Coordinates of C-alpha atoms in Angstrom, one line a residue:
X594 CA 65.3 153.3 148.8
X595 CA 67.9 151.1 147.0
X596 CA 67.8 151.2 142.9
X597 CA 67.1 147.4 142.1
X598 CA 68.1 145.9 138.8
X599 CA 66.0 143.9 136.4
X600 CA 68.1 141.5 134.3
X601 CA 66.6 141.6 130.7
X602 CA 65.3 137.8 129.9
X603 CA 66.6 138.1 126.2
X604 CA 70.1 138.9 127.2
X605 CA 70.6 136.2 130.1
X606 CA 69.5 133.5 127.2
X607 CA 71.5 134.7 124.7
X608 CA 74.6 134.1 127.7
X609 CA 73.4 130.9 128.0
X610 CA 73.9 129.6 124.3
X611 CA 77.1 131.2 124.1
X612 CA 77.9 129.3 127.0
X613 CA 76.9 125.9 125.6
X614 CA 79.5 124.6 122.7
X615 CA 78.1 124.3 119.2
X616 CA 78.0 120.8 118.7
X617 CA 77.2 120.6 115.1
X618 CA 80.1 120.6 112.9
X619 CA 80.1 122.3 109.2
X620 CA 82.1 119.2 107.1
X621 CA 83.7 120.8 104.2
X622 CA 85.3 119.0 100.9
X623 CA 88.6 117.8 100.9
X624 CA 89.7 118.4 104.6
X625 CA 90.3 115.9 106.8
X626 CA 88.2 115.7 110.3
X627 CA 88.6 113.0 113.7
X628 CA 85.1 110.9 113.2
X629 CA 83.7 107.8 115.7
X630 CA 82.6 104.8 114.5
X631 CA 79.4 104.3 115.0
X632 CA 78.1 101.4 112.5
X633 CA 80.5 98.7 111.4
X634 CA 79.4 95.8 109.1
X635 CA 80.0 94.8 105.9
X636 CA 76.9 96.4 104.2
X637 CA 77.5 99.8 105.6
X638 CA 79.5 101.9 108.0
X639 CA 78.8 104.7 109.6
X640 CA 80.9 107.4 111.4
X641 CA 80.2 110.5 113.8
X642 CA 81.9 113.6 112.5
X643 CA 79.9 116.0 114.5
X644 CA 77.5 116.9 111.2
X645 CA 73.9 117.5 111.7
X646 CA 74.0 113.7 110.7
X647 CA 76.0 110.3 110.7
X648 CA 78.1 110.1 107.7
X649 CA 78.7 107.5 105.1
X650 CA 81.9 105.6 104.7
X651 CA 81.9 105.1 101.0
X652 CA 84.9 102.5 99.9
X653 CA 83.8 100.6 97.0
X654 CA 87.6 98.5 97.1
X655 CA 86.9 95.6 99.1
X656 CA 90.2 94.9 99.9
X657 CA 89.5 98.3 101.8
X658 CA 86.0 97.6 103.5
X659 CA 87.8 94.2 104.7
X660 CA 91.1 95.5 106.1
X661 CA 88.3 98.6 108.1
X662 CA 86.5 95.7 110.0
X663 CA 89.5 93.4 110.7
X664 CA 91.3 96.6 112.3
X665 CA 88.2 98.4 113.9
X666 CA 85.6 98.4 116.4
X667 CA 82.4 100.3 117.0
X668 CA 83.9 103.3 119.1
X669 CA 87.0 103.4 117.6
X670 CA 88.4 107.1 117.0
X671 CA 89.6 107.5 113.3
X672 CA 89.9 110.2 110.9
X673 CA 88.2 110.5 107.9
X674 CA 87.9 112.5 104.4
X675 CA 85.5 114.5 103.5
X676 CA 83.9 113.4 100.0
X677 CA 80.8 115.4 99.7
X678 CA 80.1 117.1 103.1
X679 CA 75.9 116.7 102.3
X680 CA 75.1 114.0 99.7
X681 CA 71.2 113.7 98.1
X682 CA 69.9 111.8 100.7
X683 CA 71.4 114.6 103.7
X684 CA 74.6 112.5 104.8
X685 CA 77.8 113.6 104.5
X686 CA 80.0 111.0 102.3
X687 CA 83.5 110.2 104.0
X688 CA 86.3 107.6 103.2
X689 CA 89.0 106.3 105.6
X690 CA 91.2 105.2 102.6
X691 CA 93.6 108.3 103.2
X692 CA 93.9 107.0 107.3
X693 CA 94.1 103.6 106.3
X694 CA 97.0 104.0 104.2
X695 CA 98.8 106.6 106.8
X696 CA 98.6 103.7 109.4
X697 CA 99.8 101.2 106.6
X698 CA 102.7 103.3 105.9
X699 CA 103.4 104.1 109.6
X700 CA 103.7 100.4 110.3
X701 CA 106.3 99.3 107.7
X702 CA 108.4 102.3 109.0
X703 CA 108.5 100.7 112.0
X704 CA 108.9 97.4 110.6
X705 CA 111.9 98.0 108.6
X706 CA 113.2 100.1 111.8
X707 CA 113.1 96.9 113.8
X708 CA 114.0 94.6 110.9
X709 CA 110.6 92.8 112.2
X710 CA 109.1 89.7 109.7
X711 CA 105.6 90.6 108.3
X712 CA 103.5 87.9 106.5
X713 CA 102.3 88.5 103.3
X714 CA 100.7 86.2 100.6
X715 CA 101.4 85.9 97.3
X716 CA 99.3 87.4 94.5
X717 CA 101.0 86.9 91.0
X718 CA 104.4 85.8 90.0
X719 CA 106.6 87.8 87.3
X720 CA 109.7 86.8 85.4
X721 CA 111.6 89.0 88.3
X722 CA 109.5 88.4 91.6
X723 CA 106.4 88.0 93.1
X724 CA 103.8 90.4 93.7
X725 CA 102.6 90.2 97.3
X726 CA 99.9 91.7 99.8
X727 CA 99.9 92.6 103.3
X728 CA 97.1 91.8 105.6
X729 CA 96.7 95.6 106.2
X730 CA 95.8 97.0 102.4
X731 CA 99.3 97.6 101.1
X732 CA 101.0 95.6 98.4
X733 CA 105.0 95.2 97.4
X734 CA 106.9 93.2 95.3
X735 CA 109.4 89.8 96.3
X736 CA 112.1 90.0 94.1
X737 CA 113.3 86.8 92.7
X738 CA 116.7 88.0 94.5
X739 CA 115.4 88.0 97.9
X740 CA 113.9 84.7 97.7
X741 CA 114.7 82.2 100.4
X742 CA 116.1 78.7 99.6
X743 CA 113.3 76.0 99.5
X744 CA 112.8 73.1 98.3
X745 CA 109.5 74.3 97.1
X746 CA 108.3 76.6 94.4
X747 CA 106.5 79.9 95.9
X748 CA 103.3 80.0 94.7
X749 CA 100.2 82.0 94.3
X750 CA 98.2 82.3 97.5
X751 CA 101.2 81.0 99.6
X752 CA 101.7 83.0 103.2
X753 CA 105.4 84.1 103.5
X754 CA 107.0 85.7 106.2
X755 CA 109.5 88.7 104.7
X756 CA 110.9 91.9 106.3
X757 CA 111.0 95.3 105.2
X758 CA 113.7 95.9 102.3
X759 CA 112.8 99.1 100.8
X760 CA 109.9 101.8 101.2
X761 CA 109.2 104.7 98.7
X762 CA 105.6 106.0 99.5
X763 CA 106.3 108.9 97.3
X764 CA 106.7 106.3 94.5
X765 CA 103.8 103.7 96.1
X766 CA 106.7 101.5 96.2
X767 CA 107.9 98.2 98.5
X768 CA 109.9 95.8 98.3
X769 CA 110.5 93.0 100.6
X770 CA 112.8 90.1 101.2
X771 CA 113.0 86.8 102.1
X772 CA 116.6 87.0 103.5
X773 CA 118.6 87.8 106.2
X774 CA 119.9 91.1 106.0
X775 CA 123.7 92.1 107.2
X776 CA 125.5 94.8 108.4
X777 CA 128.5 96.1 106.2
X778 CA 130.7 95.0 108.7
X779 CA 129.7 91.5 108.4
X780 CA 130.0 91.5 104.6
X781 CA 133.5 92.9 105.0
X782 CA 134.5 90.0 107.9
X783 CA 132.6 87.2 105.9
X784 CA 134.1 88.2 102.7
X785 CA 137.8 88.3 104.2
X786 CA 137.8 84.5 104.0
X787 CA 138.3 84.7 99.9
X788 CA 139.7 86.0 97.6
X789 CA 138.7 87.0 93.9
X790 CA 139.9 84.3 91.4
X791 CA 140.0 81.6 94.1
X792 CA 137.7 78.6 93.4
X793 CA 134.8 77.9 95.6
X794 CA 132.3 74.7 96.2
X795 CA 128.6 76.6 95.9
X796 CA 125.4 76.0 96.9
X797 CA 122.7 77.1 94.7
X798 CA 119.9 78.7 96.9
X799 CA 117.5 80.1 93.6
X800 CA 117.2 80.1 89.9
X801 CA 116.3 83.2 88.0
X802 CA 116.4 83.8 84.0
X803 CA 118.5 86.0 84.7
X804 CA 121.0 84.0 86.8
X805 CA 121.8 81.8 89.5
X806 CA 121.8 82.7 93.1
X807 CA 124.1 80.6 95.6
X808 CA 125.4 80.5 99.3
X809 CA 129.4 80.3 99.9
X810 CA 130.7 77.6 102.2
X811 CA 131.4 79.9 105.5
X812 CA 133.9 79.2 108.2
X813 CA 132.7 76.9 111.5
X814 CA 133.2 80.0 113.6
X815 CA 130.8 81.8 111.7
X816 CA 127.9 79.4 110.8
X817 CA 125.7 81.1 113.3
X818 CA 126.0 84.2 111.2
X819 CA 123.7 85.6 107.5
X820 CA 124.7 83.1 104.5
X821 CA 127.5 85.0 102.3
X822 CA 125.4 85.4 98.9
X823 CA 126.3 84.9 95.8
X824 CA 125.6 85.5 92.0
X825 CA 126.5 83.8 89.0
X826 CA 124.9 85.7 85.7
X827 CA 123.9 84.0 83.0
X828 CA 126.1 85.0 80.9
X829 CA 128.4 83.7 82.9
X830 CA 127.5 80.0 83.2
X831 CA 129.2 79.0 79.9
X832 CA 131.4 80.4 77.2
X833 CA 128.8 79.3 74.9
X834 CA 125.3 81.1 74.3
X835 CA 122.5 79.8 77.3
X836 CA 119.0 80.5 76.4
X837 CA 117.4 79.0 79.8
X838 CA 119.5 78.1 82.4
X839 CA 116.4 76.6 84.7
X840 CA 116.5 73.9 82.9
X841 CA 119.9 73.3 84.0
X842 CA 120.5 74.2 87.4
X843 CA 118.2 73.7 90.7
X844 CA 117.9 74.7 94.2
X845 CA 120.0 72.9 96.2
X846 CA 122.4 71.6 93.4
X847 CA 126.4 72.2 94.6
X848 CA 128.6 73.9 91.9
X849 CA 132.1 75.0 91.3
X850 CA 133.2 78.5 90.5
X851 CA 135.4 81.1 90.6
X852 CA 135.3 84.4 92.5
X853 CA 135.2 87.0 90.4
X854 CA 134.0 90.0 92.2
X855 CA 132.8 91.3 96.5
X856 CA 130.2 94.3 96.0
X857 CA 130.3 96.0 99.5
X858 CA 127.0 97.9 98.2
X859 CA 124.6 94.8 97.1
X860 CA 126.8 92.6 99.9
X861 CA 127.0 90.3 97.5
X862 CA 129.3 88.4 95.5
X863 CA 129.8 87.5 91.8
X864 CA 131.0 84.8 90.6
X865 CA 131.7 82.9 87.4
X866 CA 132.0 79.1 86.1
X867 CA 132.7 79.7 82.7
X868 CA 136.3 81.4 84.0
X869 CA 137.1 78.0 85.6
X870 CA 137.8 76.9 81.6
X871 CA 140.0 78.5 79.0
X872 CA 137.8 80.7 76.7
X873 CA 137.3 78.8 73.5
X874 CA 137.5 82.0 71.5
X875 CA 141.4 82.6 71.9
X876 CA 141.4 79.1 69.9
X877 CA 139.4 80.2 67.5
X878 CA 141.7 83.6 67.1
X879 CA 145.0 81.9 66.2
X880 CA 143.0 79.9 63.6
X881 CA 141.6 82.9 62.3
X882 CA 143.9 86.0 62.3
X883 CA 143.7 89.1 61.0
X884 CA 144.0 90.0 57.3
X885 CA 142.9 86.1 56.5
X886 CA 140.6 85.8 53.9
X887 CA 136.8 83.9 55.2
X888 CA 133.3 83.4 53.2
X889 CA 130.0 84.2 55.4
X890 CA 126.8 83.3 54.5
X891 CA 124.5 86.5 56.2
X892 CA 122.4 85.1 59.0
X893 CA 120.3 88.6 59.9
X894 CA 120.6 92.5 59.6
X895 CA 120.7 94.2 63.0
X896 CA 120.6 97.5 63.7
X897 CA 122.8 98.0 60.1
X898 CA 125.2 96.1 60.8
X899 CA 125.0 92.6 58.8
X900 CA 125.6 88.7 61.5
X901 CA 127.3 86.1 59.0
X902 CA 128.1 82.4 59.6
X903 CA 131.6 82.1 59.1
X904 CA 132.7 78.9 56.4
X905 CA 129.4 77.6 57.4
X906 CA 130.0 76.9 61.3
X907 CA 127.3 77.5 62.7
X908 CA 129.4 78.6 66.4
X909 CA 131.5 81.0 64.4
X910 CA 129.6 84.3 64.2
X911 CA 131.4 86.9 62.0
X912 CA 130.1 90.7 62.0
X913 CA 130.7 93.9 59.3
X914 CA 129.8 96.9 61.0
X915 CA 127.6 99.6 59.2
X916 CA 130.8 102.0 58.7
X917 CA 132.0 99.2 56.5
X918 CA 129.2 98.5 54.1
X919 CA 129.7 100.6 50.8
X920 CA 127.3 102.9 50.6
X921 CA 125.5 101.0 47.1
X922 CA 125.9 97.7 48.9
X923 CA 123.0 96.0 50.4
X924 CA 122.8 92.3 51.5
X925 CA 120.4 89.6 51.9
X926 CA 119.7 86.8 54.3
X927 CA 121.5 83.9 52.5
X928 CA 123.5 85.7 50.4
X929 CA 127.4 84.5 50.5
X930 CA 130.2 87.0 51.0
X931 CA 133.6 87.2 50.5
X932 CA 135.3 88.5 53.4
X933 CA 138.4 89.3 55.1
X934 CA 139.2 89.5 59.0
X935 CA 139.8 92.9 61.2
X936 CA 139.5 92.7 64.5
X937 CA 137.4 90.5 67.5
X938 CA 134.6 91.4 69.7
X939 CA 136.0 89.1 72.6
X940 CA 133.0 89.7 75.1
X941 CA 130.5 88.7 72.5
X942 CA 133.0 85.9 70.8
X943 CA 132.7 87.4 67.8
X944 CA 135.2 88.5 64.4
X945 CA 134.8 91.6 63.4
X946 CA 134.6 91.4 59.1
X947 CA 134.9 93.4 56.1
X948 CA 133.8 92.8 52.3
X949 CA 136.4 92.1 50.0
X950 CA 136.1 94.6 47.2
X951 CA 137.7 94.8 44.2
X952 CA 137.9 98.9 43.9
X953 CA 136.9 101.1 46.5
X954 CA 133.7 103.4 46.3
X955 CA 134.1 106.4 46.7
X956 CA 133.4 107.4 50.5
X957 CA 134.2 104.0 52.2
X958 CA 136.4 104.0 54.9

């Protein structure tokens, strides 16, 4: 008689669960799980993340609840962070900030890897740029620099199409640019067609308080090609001190100046129209040389050192450095000195003083 073999009811069951896959998932804080979307509105969205319940997509930003239901769909596979993996009322509480910002980041990668145009619109302006927003959650900065000619202001709210200039998402930091870019060879063909101190016919492409920006005059051969860029700073407008030069020049105005400088690393070039003229202040050195005897009326103390007008001319600015004042010696605003010339401070256009004394104290040099 064959042996027969009863299989125990307990044991075949417990083969079956361990056959079936545990679909409920234990969410913990802080990690990082693939989710579903499973609710989508504006009011509340929900996401499947294999819990024992849908969970909550809590972004309070809505900047961020509007950029989640312009790039997703009920369905949609995403991944999500756990905030609290069971809140009061059961749900686990999620955000897709961390995913959204990933995909954000991944984009502009590519972006600047193709030298592709985004559009982004303008937020705020600054004295050195523009503050701008993507359609996808991430904001950079438009330097005044990279602004395209136009003969419109930018302005708050305005759509602009930029590329990629620089990414630091280390630093949360982008910048963008209206221009062209071009290759270091092109710089170095473009910029063979001058020289430094030849004189040039300029275009101005943008004002800045900084400076001027302008586009060189380029060869027929090679109009089809990125604008050569130029700079002219401020200080180098006029011999004389410029407080706001955006009153003076304007987008489109043509100018005359001199090369001065090709910086392979910026590919850009410096130029001046002050240098075009003879510096005043070599005049102003043969009338005053050193060892001749002046009176300065003290204009203002800075840093110790004491600014005098020199035989009241209110363009001659004379200086006495803090190594020259006697150590009992203090001045006033107004007060009149006698004074005897030393040197020049040529890039400032200023003479360098000293008090006339009639003994020396002990410890002056």
């Amino acid at each position: 008689m064959s042996k027969t073999t009863q299989s125990n009811p307990q044991s075949a069951m417990a083969k079956l669960m361990a056959a079936q896959p545990n679909k409920v998932v234990t969410l913990k804080k802080g990690e990082t799980v693939k989710a579903k979307l499973t609710k989508l509105t504006s009011s509340e969205i929900l996401v499947d993340a294999g819990a024992k319940t849908e969970a909550h997509v809590l972004e309070r930003d809505k900047k961020i609840v509007a950029t989640i239901l312009a790039s997703f769909k009920v369905g949609d596979t995403v991944e999500v962070n756990v905030l609290n993996p069971e809140s009061e009322s059961g749900q686990p509480i999620v955000s897709l900030r961390r995913y959204l910002g990933n995909i954000a980041w991944e984009k502009l990668e590519e972006l600047q890897k193709k030298t592709e145009l985004i559009e982004v619109t303008v937020k705020d302006s600054t004295k050195a740029g523009y503050l701008v927003d993507t359609a996808f959650g991430i904001s950079g900065f438009l330097p005044q620099s990279h602004i395209a000619y136009s003969a419109t202001a930018v302005t708050p709210g305005q759509s602009l199409q930029v590329s990629v200039l620089e990414l630091n998402r280390k630093d949360n930091k982008v910048i963008f640019s209206q221009k062209k870019t071009m290759s270091a060879d092109d710089f170095a063909k473009l910029s063979k067609q001058f020289k430094v101190g030849e004189k040039v016919t300029v275009t101005v492409s943008n004002v800045t308080p900084f400076g001027i920006f302008v586009a060189l005059p380029l060869a027929k051969n090679d109009t089809d090609k990125t604008d050569l860029e130029g700079f002219i700073h401020i200080s180098e407008t006029s011999w004389e001190k410029v407080a706001d030069i955006t009153s003076i020049y304007a987008p489109g105005q043509k100018l005359e100046a001199m090369l001065s400088r090709f910086d392979s690393e910026t590919r850009r070039v410096s130029l001046s129209i002050k240098r075009l003229t003879t510096d005043p202040f070599e005049a102003l050195m043969e009338q005053y040389p050193v060892d001749k005897r002046v009176s300065g009326s003290v204009v203002r103390l800075e840093d110790g050192d004491v600014v005098l007008m020199i035989n009241d001319d209110e363009a001659l600015e004379g200086i006495i450095k803090k190594d020259k004042i006697p150590p009992t010696t203090t001045y006033a605003v107004g007060q009149t000195v006698n004074l005897t010339i030393s040197d020049y401070d040529k890039r400032k256009h200023r003479i360098i003083v000293a008090p006339v004394l009639l003994e020396k104290p002990m410890g002056y040099r």
